[in-house]
């Protein structure tokens, strides 16, 4: 759509703040990962609305990829490809990826986290578990709904431990 929505404008202004050196852990109630990413793209491609929207498109494309990787690791290649294709074409992820909204960073970081934790557990790989744990912490800087995600991971680990499934 022509012009920016109100929220996109706010994210663009926060990204501009990062670009000029105002580095914070939160911008009001807004988590900063998307703003930091967009500030990097502002540096590379210039400060404009197109760069803001391209940053969201890149995040959405990467989220489809990490969804496919996590799905493949957990359920096999066919399921992983279906999950990635669904993520790439479903309405909500598509809408978030075409506008400059920070919400798209949540599925990207969550699916990368699940992929790394699953691979680390499956392969008994400490470095993958450490990366997955880092991504788990990073989810808190993506979008407000991420505050539930660590509890879901803890519940999954507890369920695995209680049912003694490998």
PDB file of C-alpha atoms in Angstrom:
ATOM      1  CA  UNK A   1       0.000   0.000   0.000  1.00  0.00           C
ATOM      2  CA  UNK A   2       1.134   3.573  -0.582  1.00  0.00           C
ATOM      3  CA  UNK A   3       2.482   5.350   2.477  1.00  0.00           C
ATOM      4  CA  UNK A   4       3.121   3.859   5.891  1.00  0.00           C
ATOM      5  CA  UNK A   5       0.682   2.725   8.539  1.00  0.00           C
ATOM      6  CA  UNK A   6       0.996   4.426  11.932  1.00  0.00           C
ATOM      7  CA  UNK A   7       2.827   1.473  13.518  1.00  0.00           C
ATOM      8  CA  UNK A   8       5.210   1.206  10.571  1.00  0.00           C
ATOM      9  CA  UNK A   9       6.072   4.867  10.983  1.00  0.00           C
ATOM     10  CA  UNK A  10       6.792   4.339  14.676  1.00  0.00           C
ATOM     11  CA  UNK A  11       9.020   1.348  13.903  1.00  0.00           C
ATOM     12  CA  UNK A  12      10.787   3.377  11.247  1.00  0.00           C
ATOM     13  CA  UNK A  13      11.412   6.217  13.695  1.00  0.00           C
ATOM     14  CA  UNK A  14      12.728   3.800  16.326  1.00  0.00           C
ATOM     15  CA  UNK A  15      14.952   2.215  13.660  1.00  0.00           C
ATOM     16  CA  UNK A  16      16.229   5.662  12.784  1.00  0.00           C
ATOM     17  CA  UNK A  17      16.984   6.219  16.498  1.00  0.00           C
ATOM     18  CA  UNK A  18      19.057   3.034  16.504  1.00  0.00           C
ATOM     19  CA  UNK A  19      20.752   4.143  13.293  1.00  0.00           C
ATOM     20  CA  UNK A  20      21.912   7.405  14.900  1.00  0.00           C
ATOM     21  CA  UNK A  21      23.112   5.617  18.046  1.00  0.00           C
ATOM     22  CA  UNK A  22      20.194   5.542  20.512  1.00  0.00           C
ATOM     23  CA  UNK A  23      20.626   1.920  21.597  1.00  0.00           C
ATOM     24  CA  UNK A  24      18.059   0.579  24.081  1.00  0.00           C
ATOM     25  CA  UNK A  25      16.735  -2.751  25.292  1.00  0.00           C
ATOM     26  CA  UNK A  26      13.137  -1.579  24.708  1.00  0.00           C
ATOM     27  CA  UNK A  27      11.553   1.384  22.970  1.00  0.00           C
ATOM     28  CA  UNK A  28       8.592   2.108  25.190  1.00  0.00           C
ATOM     29  CA  UNK A  29       6.607  -1.117  25.110  1.00  0.00           C
ATOM     30  CA  UNK A  30       8.152  -2.171  21.799  1.00  0.00           C
ATOM     31  CA  UNK A  31      10.732  -4.947  21.556  1.00  0.00           C
ATOM     32  CA  UNK A  32      13.798  -3.773  19.586  1.00  0.00           C
ATOM     33  CA  UNK A  33      15.060  -6.675  17.445  1.00  0.00           C
ATOM     34  CA  UNK A  34      13.186  -5.545  14.342  1.00  0.00           C
ATOM     35  CA  UNK A  35      14.370  -1.965  14.838  1.00  0.00           C
ATOM     36  CA  UNK A  36      18.000  -3.073  15.110  1.00  0.00           C
ATOM     37  CA  UNK A  37      17.639  -5.185  11.963  1.00  0.00           C
ATOM     38  CA  UNK A  38      16.012  -2.327  10.075  1.00  0.00           C
ATOM     39  CA  UNK A  39      18.700   0.123  11.250  1.00  0.00           C
ATOM     40  CA  UNK A  40      21.302  -2.197   9.734  1.00  0.00           C
ATOM     41  CA  UNK A  41      19.417  -2.168   6.429  1.00  0.00           C
ATOM     42  CA  UNK A  42      19.070   1.632   6.667  1.00  0.00           C
ATOM     43  CA  UNK A  43      22.854   1.730   6.830  1.00  0.00           C
ATOM     44  CA  UNK A  44      23.230  -0.575   3.819  1.00  0.00           C
ATOM     45  CA  UNK A  45      20.429   0.654   1.544  1.00  0.00           C
ATOM     46  CA  UNK A  46      19.349   4.069   2.765  1.00  0.00           C
ATOM     47  CA  UNK A  47      16.646   5.440   5.012  1.00  0.00           C
ATOM     48  CA  UNK A  48      13.269   5.109   3.320  1.00  0.00           C
ATOM     49  CA  UNK A  49       9.914   3.366   3.568  1.00  0.00           C
ATOM     50  CA  UNK A  50      10.979   0.757   1.026  1.00  0.00           C
ATOM     51  CA  UNK A  51      13.921  -0.306   3.195  1.00  0.00           C
ATOM     52  CA  UNK A  52      11.578  -0.649   6.181  1.00  0.00           C
ATOM     53  CA  UNK A  53       9.271  -2.916   4.209  1.00  0.00           C
ATOM     54  CA  UNK A  54      12.098  -4.888   2.616  1.00  0.00           C
ATOM     55  CA  UNK A  55      13.469  -5.599   6.091  1.00  0.00           C
ATOM     56  CA  UNK A  56      10.121  -7.173   7.015  1.00  0.00           C
ATOM     57  CA  UNK A  57      10.064  -9.157   3.760  1.00  0.00           C
ATOM     58  CA  UNK A  58      13.520 -10.570   4.453  1.00  0.00           C
ATOM     59  CA  UNK A  59      12.435 -11.548   7.976  1.00  0.00           C
ATOM     60  CA  UNK A  60       9.316 -13.264   6.596  1.00  0.00           C
ATOM     61  CA  UNK A  61      11.298 -15.165   3.983  1.00  0.00           C
ATOM     62  CA  UNK A  62      13.800 -16.307   6.600  1.00  0.00           C
ATOM     63  CA  UNK A  63      10.899 -17.392   8.841  1.00  0.00           C
ATOM     64  CA  UNK A  64       9.569 -19.650   6.085  1.00  0.00           C
ATOM     65  CA  UNK A  65      13.035 -21.179   5.771  1.00  0.00           C
ATOM     66  CA  UNK A  66      13.476 -21.774   9.514  1.00  0.00           C
ATOM     67  CA  UNK A  67       9.970 -23.222   9.696  1.00  0.00           C
ATOM     68  CA  UNK A  68      10.899 -25.697   6.956  1.00  0.00           C
ATOM     69  CA  UNK A  69      14.163 -26.561   8.719  1.00  0.00           C
ATOM     70  CA  UNK A  70      12.466 -27.106  12.087  1.00  0.00           C
ATOM     71  CA  UNK A  71       9.660 -29.119  10.510  1.00  0.00           C
ATOM     72  CA  UNK A  72      12.110 -31.282   8.579  1.00  0.00           C
ATOM     73  CA  UNK A  73      14.198 -31.925  11.667  1.00  0.00           C
ATOM     74  CA  UNK A  74      11.197 -32.857  13.789  1.00  0.00           C
ATOM     75  CA  UNK A  75       8.845 -34.617  11.375  1.00  0.00           C
ATOM     76  CA  UNK A  76      10.697 -35.387   8.152  1.00  0.00           C
ATOM     77  CA  UNK A  77      11.330 -33.706   4.836  1.00  0.00           C
ATOM     78  CA  UNK A  78       7.782 -33.791   3.469  1.00  0.00           C
ATOM     79  CA  UNK A  79       6.298 -32.258   6.626  1.00  0.00           C
ATOM     80  CA  UNK A  80       9.061 -29.661   6.754  1.00  0.00           C
ATOM     81  CA  UNK A  81       8.497 -28.563   3.173  1.00  0.00           C
ATOM     82  CA  UNK A  82       4.750 -28.379   3.757  1.00  0.00           C
ATOM     83  CA  UNK A  83       5.276 -26.296   6.914  1.00  0.00           C
ATOM     84  CA  UNK A  84       7.654 -23.930   5.102  1.00  0.00           C
ATOM     85  CA  UNK A  85       5.298 -23.582   2.138  1.00  0.00           C
ATOM     86  CA  UNK A  86       2.388 -22.897   4.481  1.00  0.00           C
ATOM     87  CA  UNK A  87       4.410 -20.244   6.286  1.00  0.00           C
ATOM     88  CA  UNK A  88       5.345 -18.643   2.978  1.00  0.00           C
ATOM     89  CA  UNK A  89       1.764 -18.469   1.692  1.00  0.00           C
ATOM     90  CA  UNK A  90      -0.528 -18.194   4.734  1.00  0.00           C
ATOM     91  CA  UNK A  91      -2.398 -14.903   5.136  1.00  0.00           C
ATOM     92  CA  UNK A  92      -1.068 -13.691   8.500  1.00  0.00           C
ATOM     93  CA  UNK A  93       2.644 -14.235   7.838  1.00  0.00           C
ATOM     94  CA  UNK A  94       2.228 -12.819   4.334  1.00  0.00           C
ATOM     95  CA  UNK A  95       0.553  -9.636   5.628  1.00  0.00           C
ATOM     96  CA  UNK A  96       3.149  -9.118   8.356  1.00  0.00           C
ATOM     97  CA  UNK A  97       5.953  -9.650   5.837  1.00  0.00           C
ATOM     98  CA  UNK A  98       4.672  -7.138   3.326  1.00  0.00           C
ATOM     99  CA  UNK A  99       4.427  -4.269   5.817  1.00  0.00           C
ATOM    100  CA  UNK A 100       7.125  -3.006   8.165  1.00  0.00           C
ATOM    101  CA  UNK A 101       5.823  -4.634  11.349  1.00  0.00           C
ATOM    102  CA  UNK A 102       7.992  -6.093  14.101  1.00  0.00           C
ATOM    103  CA  UNK A 103       5.667  -9.077  14.673  1.00  0.00           C
ATOM    104  CA  UNK A 104       7.351 -11.038  11.875  1.00  0.00           C
ATOM    105  CA  UNK A 105      10.515 -11.440  13.931  1.00  0.00           C
ATOM    106  CA  UNK A 106       8.654 -13.667  16.416  1.00  0.00           C
ATOM    107  CA  UNK A 107       8.078 -16.691  14.143  1.00  0.00           C
ATOM    108  CA  UNK A 108      11.578 -16.331  12.693  1.00  0.00           C
ATOM    109  CA  UNK A 109      13.358 -16.478  16.043  1.00  0.00           C
ATOM    110  CA  UNK A 110      10.968 -19.042  17.555  1.00  0.00           C
ATOM    111  CA  UNK A 111      11.299 -21.508  14.700  1.00  0.00           C
ATOM    112  CA  UNK A 112      15.085 -21.057  14.622  1.00  0.00           C
ATOM    113  CA  UNK A 113      15.088 -21.701  18.388  1.00  0.00           C
ATOM    114  CA  UNK A 114      12.982 -24.860  18.076  1.00  0.00           C
ATOM    115  CA  UNK A 115      15.154 -26.084  15.219  1.00  0.00           C
ATOM    116  CA  UNK A 116      18.413 -25.572  17.153  1.00  0.00           C
ATOM    117  CA  UNK A 117      17.068 -27.041  20.408  1.00  0.00           C
ATOM    118  CA  UNK A 118      15.616 -30.064  18.614  1.00  0.00           C
ATOM    119  CA  UNK A 119      18.806 -30.677  16.640  1.00  0.00           C
ATOM    120  CA  UNK A 120      20.886 -30.225  19.782  1.00  0.00           C
ATOM    121  CA  UNK A 121      18.790 -32.722  21.689  1.00  0.00           C
ATOM    122  CA  UNK A 122      18.590 -35.199  18.815  1.00  0.00           C
ATOM    123  CA  UNK A 123      22.321 -35.068  18.024  1.00  0.00           C
ATOM    124  CA  UNK A 124      23.506 -34.522  21.613  1.00  0.00           C
ATOM    125  CA  UNK A 125      25.190 -31.339  20.384  1.00  0.00           C
ATOM    126  CA  UNK A 126      26.045 -28.839  23.142  1.00  0.00           C
ATOM    127  CA  UNK A 127      26.750 -25.964  20.751  1.00  0.00           C
ATOM    128  CA  UNK A 128      23.323 -26.321  19.134  1.00  0.00           C
ATOM    129  CA  UNK A 129      21.701 -26.332  22.571  1.00  0.00           C
ATOM    130  CA  UNK A 130      23.613 -23.173  23.502  1.00  0.00           C
ATOM    131  CA  UNK A 131      22.562 -21.459  20.262  1.00  0.00           C
ATOM    132  CA  UNK A 132      18.976 -22.609  20.865  1.00  0.00           C
ATOM    133  CA  UNK A 133      19.097 -21.215  24.400  1.00  0.00           C
ATOM    134  CA  UNK A 134      20.425 -17.920  23.073  1.00  0.00           C
ATOM    135  CA  UNK A 135      17.608 -17.802  20.538  1.00  0.00           C
ATOM    136  CA  UNK A 136      15.127 -18.600  23.323  1.00  0.00           C
ATOM    137  CA  UNK A 137      16.341 -15.509  25.172  1.00  0.00           C
ATOM    138  CA  UNK A 138      16.319 -13.474  21.961  1.00  0.00           C
ATOM    139  CA  UNK A 139      12.605 -14.194  21.467  1.00  0.00           C
ATOM    140  CA  UNK A 140      11.898 -11.750  24.296  1.00  0.00           C
ATOM    141  CA  UNK A 141      13.150  -8.958  22.028  1.00  0.00           C
ATOM    142  CA  UNK A 142      10.848  -9.791  19.101  1.00  0.00           C
ATOM    143  CA  UNK A 143       7.188  -9.235  20.008  1.00  0.00           C
ATOM    144  CA  UNK A 144       5.038  -9.143  23.146  1.00  0.00           C
ATOM    145  CA  UNK A 145       3.532 -12.601  22.539  1.00  0.00           C
ATOM    146  CA  UNK A 146       7.016 -14.090  22.928  1.00  0.00           C
ATOM    147  CA  UNK A 147       6.657 -13.950  26.703  1.00  0.00           C
ATOM    148  CA  UNK A 148       4.678 -17.189  26.589  1.00  0.00           C
ATOM    149  CA  UNK A 149       7.228 -19.064  24.457  1.00  0.00           C
ATOM    150  CA  UNK A 150       9.836 -19.900  27.149  1.00  0.00           C
ATOM    151  CA  UNK A 151       7.067 -21.491  29.236  1.00  0.00           C
ATOM    152  CA  UNK A 152       6.080 -23.623  26.238  1.00  0.00           C
ATOM    153  CA  UNK A 153       9.673 -24.839  25.828  1.00  0.00           C
ATOM    154  CA  UNK A 154       9.919 -25.647  29.561  1.00  0.00           C
ATOM    155  CA  UNK A 155       6.606 -27.531  29.344  1.00  0.00           C
ATOM    156  CA  UNK A 156       7.854 -29.518  26.345  1.00  0.00           C
ATOM    157  CA  UNK A 157      11.084 -30.472  28.132  1.00  0.00           C
ATOM    158  CA  UNK A 158       9.128 -31.436  31.263  1.00  0.00           C
ATOM    159  CA  UNK A 159       6.712 -33.535  29.209  1.00  0.00           C
ATOM    160  CA  UNK A 160       9.617 -35.266  27.474  1.00  0.00           C
ATOM    161  CA  UNK A 161      11.258 -35.960  30.846  1.00  0.00           C
ATOM    162  CA  UNK A 162       8.043 -37.285  32.423  1.00  0.00           C
ATOM    163  CA  UNK A 163       7.194 -39.568  29.529  1.00  0.00           C
ATOM    164  CA  UNK A 164      10.864 -40.546  29.112  1.00  0.00           C
ATOM    165  CA  UNK A 165      10.771 -40.130  25.361  1.00  0.00           C
ATOM    166  CA  UNK A 166      14.098 -39.742  23.591  1.00  0.00           C
TER     167      UNK A 166
END
